[in-house]
Every structure is written in C-alpha cells, then in structure tokens.
Amino acid sequence: MKTVPVHKDLQDLSLFFTRAGFSVYLVGGAVRDSFLGTTATDWDIATNASPQAVTSLFHRVIPTGIEHGTVTIPFRGHMIECTTFRTEQGYSDGRHPDSVAYAATIEEDLSRRDFTMNAIAVTLPGGAVVDPFDGRKDITRKIIRTVGNPAERFAEDGLRTLRAVRFSTLPGFTIEQATFDAIRPALPVTARVAVERVREELVKLVSGAEPLTGLGYLESSGLLELFLPELAECRGIEQKGRHRFDVLDHSFLACAAAPREDLIVRLSALFHDVGKPHTRAVDDHGNYTFHRHEAVSADITKSVLERLRFPNRTVTEVCHLVRMHMFHYEPVWTDAAVRRFMVAAGVENLDRLFSLRRADTAAISGHTGPLPDLVELQSRIDGIVAKKQGLTLRDLAVNGNDLKNEGIRNGPAIGLILHELHEAVLDDPALNTKDRLMEIARAFCREKNIAT
Ligand code: ATP
Ligand code: MG
C-alpha cells in the first residue's frame, strides 16, 4: 500500500488517539491538495472515537459542530477539525442530514463524502493511503466526479453542485460529464441552501486559480441564473467599439484578470458592468452607449452583495470601486483635477482602482502590462502625496474648533465652511495656512450672511 509523508504535528496528535485504541485519518482538502502538490493550510481528521471520547483525550476541544460529530482541537497553533466517522440518512432540507449516525469504518465515512478527490484518507501516524473510489486517478486526470450516483448525491445536499463548480477553478480541472449533467436537475435543492454557504462557495470560486472555468460552469449549469441573475442578464449584451466580447464574457475575463489575492478587486471586476443591460442606448452613429452605467452597476452590485449577506465593509468597498471605474485620465488634467480625483476615489482606494482598470483593459484588449496613462497619473499622485498637499478635510490647517473660536455657531454652517475651504485648498494648496483659511472663511460668511 502506498504511503505518503505525514507532518510531525499530525503524527504527534494522532498518538493521543492510537494510544487510547482509536484509529484516526487525515481526510478532505489536505489530502487532495497534497496529491495536487500544494500544501493545505487546514487539516481535517476523521476518527472512530465519538466526539465525547475525543473531548476526553485532550485538555481543550471546541464543540464547533458537535451535532454533526465535529469538534475542533487546538494543537500547536493549528486548529484541527475532527469528525467522527459518519454515515448519513435523509436530507429533507437539501442540506442537513436528518440524523447523523456514526459509521464503523473509514471506508463508510469516505463513501458519504462529495467527490472522489475529496474521499481519500491517510492513516495517522503511518501515512498509508486509503482510496476506495480512485480519487488519486481522478486527481491525476483532473476530473471532478461525485462519489456514487451524482443525481442522488446532489439531491441529498444541494451545496454539492456549487462545490463541484468551485473545485473546477483548480488548475486544469473539469467536471466529469455525468456529474455536470446532474447539476441542473438538482437546482431546486441547491436553491434551498443557506445563503451564507452559497456566498462562501462563490467567494472560493471567484478567488480560485482559474475562475473562468468555474464561471463558465456556473452559467452553463444554471447556477448563475439561480444566484446571480443580474449577471446572467449580461449574456448577449453586445458592445461594439473596442469590445470584442459581450458584457458577460467581458465581466468574466475581467474577474479572471484581477489579482487572485484581492477578493475586493475580483468581485468589483465581476460586477463592474452589471448595469450595462439597463443603460444601453444607440447614438447618432449607430454605436451603443452605456451612459452612467457605473452608477447603475454600483446600485445593482450593492443589492446582489447584500442579498448574499456579504459583510458591510465588502459591500462598501466593492461598490465604491464599481462606481469609480470610469475615470478617464488625460495629461491635460490640472493638478487641481488630480487632487479632486484623489479625494473622490480616496487615496487608500487608488491601488485597487488601478488594479481594476488593468483587469478591465486586459479583458477588452488582452493587454496585461502597465498602462502608460495610469503610470503617469500615479506619478503625479505620488508627487502630490509627497508634498502633503492638504487633501482631506482632516488635513486642513483649520478645523471646526478654530471656526467656533471665531464665533461661528456649531451647526450646519461649520460643515459648509469647511467644505468651501477644502475646495479652495484643492485648487491651490498654498492656501492651506491658518491665516489664509480664516480669511477665506470670514469672506465666505459675509457673502453667505452667516453670523459670526
Ligand atoms: P477547502 O480547500 O475549501 O477547505 P475541502 O475539501 O477541505 O476544501 P471542506 O469544506 O473543508 O472542503 O470539507 C472537508 C471535507 O469534507 C471535503 O474534502 C469532503 O470530503 C467533505 N465534505 C465537505 N462538504 C461536503 C458536502 N457538502 N458533502 C459531502 N462531503 C463534504
Ligand atoms: Mg478544508
């Protein structure tokens, strides 16, 4: 029987089990990833010890999913998910087994796992491979295949269809035909999956090594229409002009061209043009226009991300990038125009906004290197930042208290005046001294009849 190397910490952990007479295996993603040549960050183990027995073996375990037989063992800085061998019957809600029964053998436990590549176990501490469904062969051939009959497996648990599509973003992977064909009939089951789980899988899909494959399957299986109908509507929206692709292919390509490690940019690339179907018009020359589509796209993106219960911060950041994505820098921009752009975008968002622009451009023309206009704009921005030329309200040489000390009553007038001062400084940073700004403030109050 083939054996594989086992991490020292896992070997040591397993002795707690084996010395008490239990068996224990490494399972799941860590085993799959080791055969893929990548190192997994988290470990799942399976054992014939009951959750109570596991709890008594260690001085601290966390009952993370005790109703499914799962506890988490903190061990030498790892958080190890430990699940008692399971066999399951009845999934009337399309997600949770109605009852969890414990299985006697690892083979039985593996048989209820989703895909052959996820149904391989490694004995601990020895490292012998248990592979009853030929998962290693499918990993070598880069094929995603359900353990057993795909229609039955998807009917048991609607999350599995999304997981199949998500795993297809692994480099070079495809979904085996019979497994793929079983996704569409299972959509009513998938529709009942908790939205948080759907979101988690979509995040993993979008963050995958090859998101284009997953996005393609998402559409062809009907899952896109089910969970992201706003994007599905972009299919067939032709754009002409510089564009070779319709809005949906363009969006998919932009998402794939965005940096993998930045979910915010990948999501904003995916949704940046989602308002186009709603804003398309034809101009006098017969060309399509999409006037103000960035604002409509941002609104639609907000409702999609909120529906999927993304954290507020993610929603805000993604929508802001989508709303800002249509800036058009030209060398004739004055420094004041550059400063205004910096304020509107927020200096802290510029890296991402430029990253989105590079992905957007790559998805139109295939061009991937640096973009000359962005390089120039960046260097002008760097110059402005280096000179600390009062950019935000907080950087003004005058604050609300200074105005109050001048006798201006606390209230809306203070905000109005600060805004006016900010505009003045954006036009001419040399005005950012207390004396000059107080002069401007007094003149503004006289002009607007604000009592001082
Ligand atoms: P990831 O890299 O995302 O952690 P993973 O394969 O480890 O991938 P987990 O969600 O951590 O995914 O699940 C661990 C293992 O549990 C899977 O490899 C699979 O064997 C099994 N599993 C997870 N979800 C399901 C499911 N819905 N149905 C059947 N088995 C599942
Ligand atoms: Mg895992």
Short mmCIF file of N, CA and C and ligand atoms in Angstrom, two decimals, residues 27-30 32-33 42 44 81 86 88 91 95 112-115 117-119 153 157 159-160 163 166-167 197 201 204, ligand 1:
data_model
loop_
_atom_site.label_atom_id
_atom_site.label_comp_id
_atom_site.label_asym_id
_atom_site.label_seq_id
_atom_site.Cartn_x
_atom_site.Cartn_y
_atom_site.Cartn_z
N VAL A 27 -8.03 13.55 6.28
CA VAL A 27 -9.03 13.43 5.19
C VAL A 27 -9.22 14.80 4.53
N GLY A 28 -10.06 14.80 3.50
CA GLY A 28 -10.53 16.07 2.93
C GLY A 28 -9.49 16.81 2.10
N GLY A 29 -9.60 18.15 2.17
CA GLY A 29 -8.81 19.02 1.30
C GLY A 29 -7.31 18.85 1.46
N ALA A 30 -6.85 18.57 2.68
CA ALA A 30 -5.40 18.47 2.89
C ALA A 30 -4.82 17.29 2.12
N ARG A 32 -6.26 15.86 -0.61
CA ARG A 32 -6.39 16.23 -2.03
C ARG A 32 -5.25 17.16 -2.43
N ASP A 33 -5.03 18.21 -1.63
CA ASP A 33 -4.03 19.20 -2.01
C ASP A 33 -2.63 18.61 -2.01
N ASP A 42 -5.33 24.06 6.27
CA ASP A 42 -6.03 23.48 7.43
C ASP A 42 -6.24 21.99 7.27
N ASP A 44 -8.28 18.46 8.26
CA ASP A 44 -9.46 17.76 8.75
C ASP A 44 -9.04 16.33 9.05
N GLU A 81 -9.90 20.19 12.66
CA GLU A 81 -11.30 19.77 12.70
C GLU A 81 -11.36 18.25 12.73
N ARG A 86 -18.77 9.12 9.78
CA ARG A 86 -20.20 9.33 9.67
C ARG A 86 -20.81 8.50 8.57
N GLU A 88 -24.82 8.92 6.75
CA GLU A 88 -25.96 9.83 6.93
C GLU A 88 -27.18 9.29 6.22
N TYR A 91 -32.11 13.71 3.91
CA TYR A 91 -31.70 15.12 3.87
C TYR A 91 -32.93 15.91 3.45
N ARG A 95 -29.90 19.93 2.74
CA ARG A 95 -28.62 20.35 3.27
C ARG A 95 -28.20 19.53 4.48
N ARG A 112 -19.57 8.76 2.03
CA ARG A 112 -20.58 9.81 2.09
C ARG A 112 -19.96 11.18 1.76
N ARG A 113 -18.71 11.19 1.39
CA ARG A 113 -18.08 12.45 1.00
C ARG A 113 -18.45 12.81 -0.43
N ASP A 114 -18.21 14.06 -0.81
CA ASP A 114 -18.80 14.54 -2.06
C ASP A 114 -18.13 14.05 -3.34
N PHE A 115 -16.83 14.30 -3.48
CA PHE A 115 -16.17 13.97 -4.75
C PHE A 115 -15.04 12.98 -4.51
N MET A 117 -12.05 12.95 -5.36
CA MET A 117 -10.78 13.56 -4.94
C MET A 117 -10.81 14.01 -3.49
N ASN A 118 -12.01 14.13 -2.92
CA ASN A 118 -12.14 14.51 -1.51
C ASN A 118 -12.42 13.29 -0.63
N ALA A 119 -12.38 12.13 -1.22
CA ALA A 119 -12.73 10.90 -0.49
C ALA A 119 -11.52 9.97 -0.35
N ARG A 153 -26.44 12.09 -5.07
CA ARG A 153 -25.59 12.86 -4.17
C ARG A 153 -25.97 14.34 -4.15
N ASP A 157 -27.79 16.80 -0.90
CA ASP A 157 -27.20 18.02 -0.35
C ASP A 157 -26.94 19.00 -1.51
N LEU A 159 -25.67 21.82 -1.64
CA LEU A 159 -24.42 22.59 -1.67
C LEU A 159 -23.40 21.95 -2.62
N ARG A 160 -23.56 20.65 -2.83
CA ARG A 160 -22.53 19.94 -3.61
C ARG A 160 -22.43 20.43 -5.05
N ARG A 163 -20.19 23.27 -4.91
CA ARG A 163 -18.82 22.82 -4.61
C ARG A 163 -18.16 22.23 -5.86
N ARG A 166 -17.10 25.11 -7.87
CA ARG A 166 -16.00 25.81 -7.21
C ARG A 166 -14.66 25.06 -7.38
N PHE A 167 -14.69 23.73 -7.24
CA PHE A 167 -13.45 22.97 -7.38
C PHE A 167 -12.93 23.01 -8.83
N ARG A 197 -23.76 29.84 3.02
CA ARG A 197 -22.97 28.77 2.41
C ARG A 197 -22.78 29.03 0.93
N GLU A 201 -19.09 29.57 -1.03
CA GLU A 201 -18.65 28.85 -2.23
C GLU A 201 -18.37 29.83 -3.37
N LYS A 204 -15.03 31.36 -2.83
CA LYS A 204 -13.94 30.45 -3.18
C LYS A 204 -13.81 30.31 -4.69
P1 ATP B 1 -11.17 23.60 1.17
O1 ATP B 1 -9.89 23.64 0.45
O2 ATP B 1 -12.13 24.59 0.71
O3 ATP B 1 -11.08 23.51 2.67
P2 ATP B 1 -12.18 20.94 1.47
O4 ATP B 1 -12.33 19.83 0.50
O5 ATP B 1 -11.27 20.70 2.65
O6 ATP B 1 -11.78 22.21 0.65
P3 ATP B 1 -14.19 21.41 3.43
O7 ATP B 1 -15.45 22.18 3.31
O8 ATP B 1 -13.14 21.85 4.38
O9 ATP B 1 -13.62 21.32 1.95
O10 ATP B 1 -14.62 19.91 3.74
C1 ATP B 1 -13.70 18.91 4.14
C2 ATP B 1 -14.10 17.58 3.51
O11 ATP B 1 -15.40 17.22 3.96
C3 ATP B 1 -14.21 17.58 2.00
O12 ATP B 1 -12.96 17.35 1.37
C4 ATP B 1 -15.18 16.45 1.76
O13 ATP B 1 -14.54 15.20 1.90
C5 ATP B 1 -16.14 16.61 2.91
N1 ATP B 1 -17.27 17.47 2.57
C6 ATP B 1 -17.35 18.80 2.75
N2 ATP B 1 -18.54 19.28 2.37
C7 ATP B 1 -19.23 18.22 1.94
C8 ATP B 1 -20.54 18.05 1.42
N3 ATP B 1 -21.36 19.08 1.25
N4 ATP B 1 -20.94 16.80 1.10
C9 ATP B 1 -20.10 15.75 1.27
N5 ATP B 1 -18.88 15.83 1.75
C10 ATP B 1 -18.43 17.05 2.08
#
